[in-house]
CSV table of C-alpha atoms in Angstrom, one decimal:
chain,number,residue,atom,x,y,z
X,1470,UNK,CA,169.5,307.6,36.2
X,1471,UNK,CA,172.0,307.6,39.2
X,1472,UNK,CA,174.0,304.8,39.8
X,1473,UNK,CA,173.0,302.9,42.7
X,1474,UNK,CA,175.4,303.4,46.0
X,1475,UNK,CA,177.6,300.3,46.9
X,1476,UNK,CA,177.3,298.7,50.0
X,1477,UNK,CA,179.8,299.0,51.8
X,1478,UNK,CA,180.4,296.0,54.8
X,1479,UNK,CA,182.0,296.5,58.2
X,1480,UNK,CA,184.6,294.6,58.6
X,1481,UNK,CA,185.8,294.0,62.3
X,1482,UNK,CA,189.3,294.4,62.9
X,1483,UNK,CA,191.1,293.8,66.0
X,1484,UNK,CA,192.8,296.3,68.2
X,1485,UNK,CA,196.3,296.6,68.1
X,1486,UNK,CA,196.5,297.7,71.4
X,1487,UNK,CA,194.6,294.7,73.4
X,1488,UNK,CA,195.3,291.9,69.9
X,1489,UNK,CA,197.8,289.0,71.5
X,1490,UNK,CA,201.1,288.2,69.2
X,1491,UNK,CA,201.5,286.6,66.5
X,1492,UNK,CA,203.1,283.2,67.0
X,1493,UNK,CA,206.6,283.0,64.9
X,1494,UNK,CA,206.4,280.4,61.6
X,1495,UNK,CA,208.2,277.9,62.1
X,1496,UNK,CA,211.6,276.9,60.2
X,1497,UNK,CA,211.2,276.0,56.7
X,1498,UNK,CA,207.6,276.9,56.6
X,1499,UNK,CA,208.3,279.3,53.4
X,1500,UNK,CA,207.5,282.9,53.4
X,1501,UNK,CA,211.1,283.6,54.1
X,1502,UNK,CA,214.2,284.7,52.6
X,1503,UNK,CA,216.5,282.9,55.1
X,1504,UNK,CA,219.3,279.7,54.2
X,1505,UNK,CA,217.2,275.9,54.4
X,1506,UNK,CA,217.5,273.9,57.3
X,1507,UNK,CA,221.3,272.1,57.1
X,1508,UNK,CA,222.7,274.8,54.6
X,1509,UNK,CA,226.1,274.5,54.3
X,1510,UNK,CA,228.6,277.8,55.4
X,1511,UNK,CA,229.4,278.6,52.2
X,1512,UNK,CA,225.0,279.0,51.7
X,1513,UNK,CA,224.5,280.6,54.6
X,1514,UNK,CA,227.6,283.6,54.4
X,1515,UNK,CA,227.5,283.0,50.2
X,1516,UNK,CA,227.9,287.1,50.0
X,1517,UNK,CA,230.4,287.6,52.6
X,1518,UNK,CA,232.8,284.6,50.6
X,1519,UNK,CA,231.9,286.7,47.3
X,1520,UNK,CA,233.4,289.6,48.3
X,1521,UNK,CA,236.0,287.7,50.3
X,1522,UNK,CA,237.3,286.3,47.2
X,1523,UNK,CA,237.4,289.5,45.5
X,1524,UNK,CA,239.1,291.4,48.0
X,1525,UNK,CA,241.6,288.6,48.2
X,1526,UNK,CA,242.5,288.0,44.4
X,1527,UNK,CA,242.8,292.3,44.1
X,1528,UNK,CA,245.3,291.6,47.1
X,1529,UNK,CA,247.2,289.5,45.0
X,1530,UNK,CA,247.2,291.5,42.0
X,1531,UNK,CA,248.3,294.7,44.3
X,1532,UNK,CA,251.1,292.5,45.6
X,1533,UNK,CA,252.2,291.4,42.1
X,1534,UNK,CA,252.3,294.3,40.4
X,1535,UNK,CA,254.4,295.4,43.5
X,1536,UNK,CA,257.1,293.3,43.5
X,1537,UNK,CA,257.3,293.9,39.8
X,1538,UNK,CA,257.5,297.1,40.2
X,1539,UNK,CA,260.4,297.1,42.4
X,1540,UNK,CA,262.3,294.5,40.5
X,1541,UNK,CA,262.0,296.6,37.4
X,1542,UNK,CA,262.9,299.5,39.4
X,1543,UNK,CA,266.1,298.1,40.0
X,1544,UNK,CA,267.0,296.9,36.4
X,1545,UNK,CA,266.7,300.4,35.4
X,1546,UNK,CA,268.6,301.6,38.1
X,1547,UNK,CA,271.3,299.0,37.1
X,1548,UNK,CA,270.9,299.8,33.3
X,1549,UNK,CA,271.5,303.6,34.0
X,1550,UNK,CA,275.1,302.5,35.4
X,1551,UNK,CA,276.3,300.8,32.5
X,1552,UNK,CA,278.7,302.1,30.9
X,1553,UNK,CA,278.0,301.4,27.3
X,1554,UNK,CA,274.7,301.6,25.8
X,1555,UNK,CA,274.3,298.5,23.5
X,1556,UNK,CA,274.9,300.1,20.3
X,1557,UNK,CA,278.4,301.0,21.3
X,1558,UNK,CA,278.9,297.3,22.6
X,1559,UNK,CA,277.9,296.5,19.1
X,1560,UNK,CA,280.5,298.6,17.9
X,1561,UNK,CA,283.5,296.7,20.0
X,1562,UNK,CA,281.9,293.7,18.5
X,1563,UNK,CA,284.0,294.4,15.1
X,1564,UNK,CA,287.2,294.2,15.5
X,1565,UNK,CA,289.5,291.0,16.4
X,1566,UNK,CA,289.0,287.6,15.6
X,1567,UNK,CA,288.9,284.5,18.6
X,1568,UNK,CA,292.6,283.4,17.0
X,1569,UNK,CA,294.4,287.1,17.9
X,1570,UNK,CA,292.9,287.3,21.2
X,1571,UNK,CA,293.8,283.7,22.0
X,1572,UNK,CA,297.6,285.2,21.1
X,1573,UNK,CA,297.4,288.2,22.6
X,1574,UNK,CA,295.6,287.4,25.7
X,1575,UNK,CA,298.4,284.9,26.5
X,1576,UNK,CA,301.2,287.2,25.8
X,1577,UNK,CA,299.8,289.9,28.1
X,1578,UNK,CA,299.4,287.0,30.9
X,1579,UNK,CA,303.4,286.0,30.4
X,1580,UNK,CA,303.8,290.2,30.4
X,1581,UNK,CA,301.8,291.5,32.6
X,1582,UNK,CA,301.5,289.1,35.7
X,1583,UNK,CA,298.4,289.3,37.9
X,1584,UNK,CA,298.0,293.4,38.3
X,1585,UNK,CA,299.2,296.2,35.5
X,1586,UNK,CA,298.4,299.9,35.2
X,1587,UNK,CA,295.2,300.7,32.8
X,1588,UNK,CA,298.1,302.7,30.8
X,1589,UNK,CA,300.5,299.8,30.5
X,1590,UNK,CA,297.7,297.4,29.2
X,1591,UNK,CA,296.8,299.9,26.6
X,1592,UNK,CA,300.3,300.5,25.5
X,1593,UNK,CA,301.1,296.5,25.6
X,1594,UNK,CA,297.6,296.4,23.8
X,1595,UNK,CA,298.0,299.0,21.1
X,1596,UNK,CA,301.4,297.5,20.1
X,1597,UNK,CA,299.6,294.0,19.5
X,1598,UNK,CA,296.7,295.1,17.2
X,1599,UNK,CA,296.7,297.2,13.7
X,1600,UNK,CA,294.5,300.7,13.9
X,1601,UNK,CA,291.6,299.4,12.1
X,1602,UNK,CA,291.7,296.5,14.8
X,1603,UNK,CA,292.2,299.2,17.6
X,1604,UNK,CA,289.0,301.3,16.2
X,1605,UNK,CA,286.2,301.7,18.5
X,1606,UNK,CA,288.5,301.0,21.7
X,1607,UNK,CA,288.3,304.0,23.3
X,1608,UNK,CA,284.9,302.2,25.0
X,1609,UNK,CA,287.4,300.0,26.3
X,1610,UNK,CA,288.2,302.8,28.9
X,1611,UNK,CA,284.8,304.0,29.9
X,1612,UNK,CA,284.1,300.0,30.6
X,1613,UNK,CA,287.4,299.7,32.9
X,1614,UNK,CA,287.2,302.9,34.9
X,1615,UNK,CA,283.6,302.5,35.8
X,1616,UNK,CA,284.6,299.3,37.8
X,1617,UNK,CA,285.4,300.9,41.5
X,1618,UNK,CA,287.0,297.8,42.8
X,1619,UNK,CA,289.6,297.8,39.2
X,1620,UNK,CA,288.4,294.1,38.9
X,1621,UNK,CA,289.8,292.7,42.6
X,1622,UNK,CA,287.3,290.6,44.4
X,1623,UNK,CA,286.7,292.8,47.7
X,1624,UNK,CA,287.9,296.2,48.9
X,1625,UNK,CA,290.6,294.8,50.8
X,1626,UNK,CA,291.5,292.9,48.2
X,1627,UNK,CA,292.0,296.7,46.1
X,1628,UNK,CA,293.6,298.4,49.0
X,1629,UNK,CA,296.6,295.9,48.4
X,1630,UNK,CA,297.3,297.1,45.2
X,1631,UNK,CA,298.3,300.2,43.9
X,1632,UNK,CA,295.5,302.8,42.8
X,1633,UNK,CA,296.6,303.0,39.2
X,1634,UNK,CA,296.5,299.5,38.8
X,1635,UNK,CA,293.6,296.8,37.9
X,1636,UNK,CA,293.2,293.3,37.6
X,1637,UNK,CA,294.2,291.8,34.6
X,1638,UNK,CA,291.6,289.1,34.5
X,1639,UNK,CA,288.9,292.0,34.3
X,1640,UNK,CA,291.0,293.7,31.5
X,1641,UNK,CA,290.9,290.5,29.7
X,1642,UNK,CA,287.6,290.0,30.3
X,1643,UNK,CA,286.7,293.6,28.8
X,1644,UNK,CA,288.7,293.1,25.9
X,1645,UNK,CA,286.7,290.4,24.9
X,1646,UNK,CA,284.5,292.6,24.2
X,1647,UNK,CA,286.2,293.3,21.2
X,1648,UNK,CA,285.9,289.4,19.7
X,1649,UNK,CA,284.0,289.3,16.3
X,1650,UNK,CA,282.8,286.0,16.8
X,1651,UNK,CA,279.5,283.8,17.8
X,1652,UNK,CA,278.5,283.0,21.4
X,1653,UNK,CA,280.0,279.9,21.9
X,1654,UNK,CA,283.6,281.2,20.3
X,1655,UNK,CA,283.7,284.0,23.1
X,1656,UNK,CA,282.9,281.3,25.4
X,1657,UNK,CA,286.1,279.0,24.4
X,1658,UNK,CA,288.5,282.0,24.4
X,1659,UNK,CA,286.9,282.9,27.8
X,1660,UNK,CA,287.8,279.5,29.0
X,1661,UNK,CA,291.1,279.5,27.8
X,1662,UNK,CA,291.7,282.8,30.5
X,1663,UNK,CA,291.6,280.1,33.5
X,1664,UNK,CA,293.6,277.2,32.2
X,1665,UNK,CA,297.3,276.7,31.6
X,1666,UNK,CA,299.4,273.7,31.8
X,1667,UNK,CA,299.3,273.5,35.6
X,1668,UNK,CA,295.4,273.0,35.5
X,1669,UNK,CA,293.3,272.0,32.8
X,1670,UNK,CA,290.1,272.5,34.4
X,1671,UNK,CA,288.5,275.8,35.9
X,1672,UNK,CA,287.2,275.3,39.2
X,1673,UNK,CA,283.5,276.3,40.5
X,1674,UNK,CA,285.5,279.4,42.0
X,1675,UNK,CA,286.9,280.3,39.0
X,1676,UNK,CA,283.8,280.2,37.2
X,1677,UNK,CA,282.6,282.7,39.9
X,1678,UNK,CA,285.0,285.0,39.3
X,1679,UNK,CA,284.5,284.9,35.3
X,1680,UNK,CA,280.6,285.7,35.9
X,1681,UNK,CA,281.3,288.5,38.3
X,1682,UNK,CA,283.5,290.3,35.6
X,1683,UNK,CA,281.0,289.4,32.6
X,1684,UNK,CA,278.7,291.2,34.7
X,1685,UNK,CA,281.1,294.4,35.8
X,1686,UNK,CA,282.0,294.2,31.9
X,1687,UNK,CA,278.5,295.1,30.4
X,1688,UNK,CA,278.3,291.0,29.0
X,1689,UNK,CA,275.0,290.0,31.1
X,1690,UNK,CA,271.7,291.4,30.9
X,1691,UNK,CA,270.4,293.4,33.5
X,1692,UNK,CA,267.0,291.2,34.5
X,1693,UNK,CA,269.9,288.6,35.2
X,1694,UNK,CA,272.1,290.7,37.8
X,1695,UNK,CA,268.5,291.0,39.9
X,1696,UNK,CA,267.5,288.5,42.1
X,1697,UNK,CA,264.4,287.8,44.8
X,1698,UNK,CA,266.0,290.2,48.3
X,1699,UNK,CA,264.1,286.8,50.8
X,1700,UNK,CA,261.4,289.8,52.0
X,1701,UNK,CA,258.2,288.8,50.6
X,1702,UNK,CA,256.0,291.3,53.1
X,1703,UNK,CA,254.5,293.3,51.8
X,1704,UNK,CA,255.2,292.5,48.5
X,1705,UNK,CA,258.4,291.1,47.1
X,1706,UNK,CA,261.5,293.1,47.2
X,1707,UNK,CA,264.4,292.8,45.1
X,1708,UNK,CA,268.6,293.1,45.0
X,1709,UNK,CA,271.5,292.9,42.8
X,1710,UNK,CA,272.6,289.3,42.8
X,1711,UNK,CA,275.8,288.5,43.5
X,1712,UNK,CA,278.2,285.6,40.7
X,1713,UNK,CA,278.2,282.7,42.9
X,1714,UNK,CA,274.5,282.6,44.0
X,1715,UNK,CA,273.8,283.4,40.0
X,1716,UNK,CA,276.4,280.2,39.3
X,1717,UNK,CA,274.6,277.8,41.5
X,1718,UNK,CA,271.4,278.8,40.6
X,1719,UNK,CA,272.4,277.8,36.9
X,1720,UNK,CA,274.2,274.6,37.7
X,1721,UNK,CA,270.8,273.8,39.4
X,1722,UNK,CA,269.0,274.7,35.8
X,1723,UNK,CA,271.4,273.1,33.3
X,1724,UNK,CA,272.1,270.0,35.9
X,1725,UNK,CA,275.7,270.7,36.2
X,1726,UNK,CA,277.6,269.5,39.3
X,1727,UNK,CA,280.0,272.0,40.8
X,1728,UNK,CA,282.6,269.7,42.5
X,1729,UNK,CA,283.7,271.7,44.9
X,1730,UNK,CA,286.1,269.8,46.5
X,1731,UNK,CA,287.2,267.9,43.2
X,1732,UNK,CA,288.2,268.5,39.5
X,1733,UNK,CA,287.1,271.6,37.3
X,1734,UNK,CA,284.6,271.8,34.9
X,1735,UNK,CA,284.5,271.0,31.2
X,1736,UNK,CA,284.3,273.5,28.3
X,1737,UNK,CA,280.4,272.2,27.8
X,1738,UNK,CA,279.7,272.5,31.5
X,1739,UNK,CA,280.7,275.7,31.6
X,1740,UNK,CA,278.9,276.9,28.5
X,1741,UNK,CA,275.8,275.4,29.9
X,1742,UNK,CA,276.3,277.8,32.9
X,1743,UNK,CA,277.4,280.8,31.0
X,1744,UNK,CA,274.0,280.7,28.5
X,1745,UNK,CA,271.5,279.2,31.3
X,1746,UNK,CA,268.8,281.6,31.7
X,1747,UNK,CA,270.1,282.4,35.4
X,1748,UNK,CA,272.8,283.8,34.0
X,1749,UNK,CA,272.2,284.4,30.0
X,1750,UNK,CA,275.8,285.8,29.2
X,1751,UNK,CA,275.4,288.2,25.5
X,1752,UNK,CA,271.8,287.1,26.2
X,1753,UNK,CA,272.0,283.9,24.2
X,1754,UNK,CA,268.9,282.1,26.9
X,1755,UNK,CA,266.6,285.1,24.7
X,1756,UNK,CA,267.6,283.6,21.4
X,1757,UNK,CA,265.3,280.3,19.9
X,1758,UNK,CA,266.9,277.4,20.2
């Protein structure tokens, strides 16, 4: 049999044309998706902070990654003017002892005076040490000629001077190169270069002047001789540092007073300079103490 029909009821509803508004619910009355009464601005703009935050820290990443870029940028720029890869400095490394370059260093001071031709230090040299001694030397000369200022301080300082001739604290300095010895040996026979019986103590300036020739001599790491440029906007740049600002940054680390207007510094002062991580001469601040 058939199913019977539903009823079906009318059900009046009103006109939307002539039906009067519906009054708003009032705060808090639920239904909504909206913040509580008295939420705080972090509740009310939670999504806008979110992103706020994320946008921020990729900022700082960006920025970072940056300035590293540019300071490593720079140490390979530096590292592609060195004259000596660090195998061949390895090689210099084996062939005089701290004792003959203590003698020989002081006889080509009494020799030689303050400036010498490249040619008369190599003969004065040559005539000191034996042919197994002299092996490897010829690096000696890529080391000397790379330096554009031949070791003097400024370039007026190397338009007094002769062109053939150089400095013969930086061709000390490079010949130490040469010492077969530990760290802090090549840091007494460096010492010894910038005292004789009228002063018994190097002086903050002199230590200067030792740093800026270990670095135009291949002796200090390149992520030393790179330093913070001061512009931080965008990102941080970078420059080549210059010896003083790398000696008083070190006497800051290793607690070292540089009397400046006094007495000179002590053999342990100065090797607390030399192997402070601001300047980390032969790279002894990367060995474990």
């Amino acid at each position: 049999p058939p199913y019977p029909r539903a009823s079906v009821s009318t059900v009046n509803l009103p006109d939307p044309l002539t039906a009067p508004p519906r009054a708003p619910k009032p705060p808090g009355s639920g239904g909504g998706s909206g913040p509580p009464p008295g939420a705080s601005f972090l509740e009310r703009h939670a999504t806008g902070v979110f992103f706020a935050a994320i946008a921020a820290v990729g900022g700082l990443v960006w920025r970072w990654l940056k300035g590293k870029g540019d300071q490593r940028a720079l140490e390979g720029e530096l590292e592609a003017q060195l004259p000596l890869e660090p195998r061949e400095v390895n090689d210099m490394r084996r062939n005089i002892t701290a004792e003959e370059y203590d003698e020989l260093a002081c006889r080509l001071r009494a020799q030689l005076g303050g400036s010498v031709s490249y040619d008369a230090f190599v003969k004065a040299v040559q005539q000191e040490l034996t042919p197994r001694e002299w092996e490897h030397m010829h690096l000696l000369d890529r080391v000397v000629l790379a330096d554009p200022l031949r070791g003097f301080g400024t370039k007026e300082e190397a338009a007094e001077h002769p062109p053939e001739e150089y400095s013969t604290a930086l061709l000390l300095v490079a010949l130490s190169l040469a010492l077969n010895e530990l760290a802090d040996v090549r840091l007494t026979c460096l010492y010894k270069l910038w005292t004789d019986d009228s002063r018994a103590q190097p002086t903050p300036g002199d230590v200067e002047r030792l740093v800026d020739l270990l670095m135009r001599t291949c002796q200090l790491p390149v992520e030393s001789c790179v330093v913070q440029s001061g512009v931080y906007i965008p990102w941080v740049k970078h420059r080549r540092a210059e010896a003083g600002e790398l000696v008083r940054a070190a006497a800051k680390e290793a607690k070292v007073e540089l009397r400046l207007g006094g007495g000179g510094l002590s053999a342990a002062e100065v090797e607390k300079l030399l192997v402070s991580k601001a300047i980390c001469a032969w790279g002894e601040c990367f060995r474990k103490k």
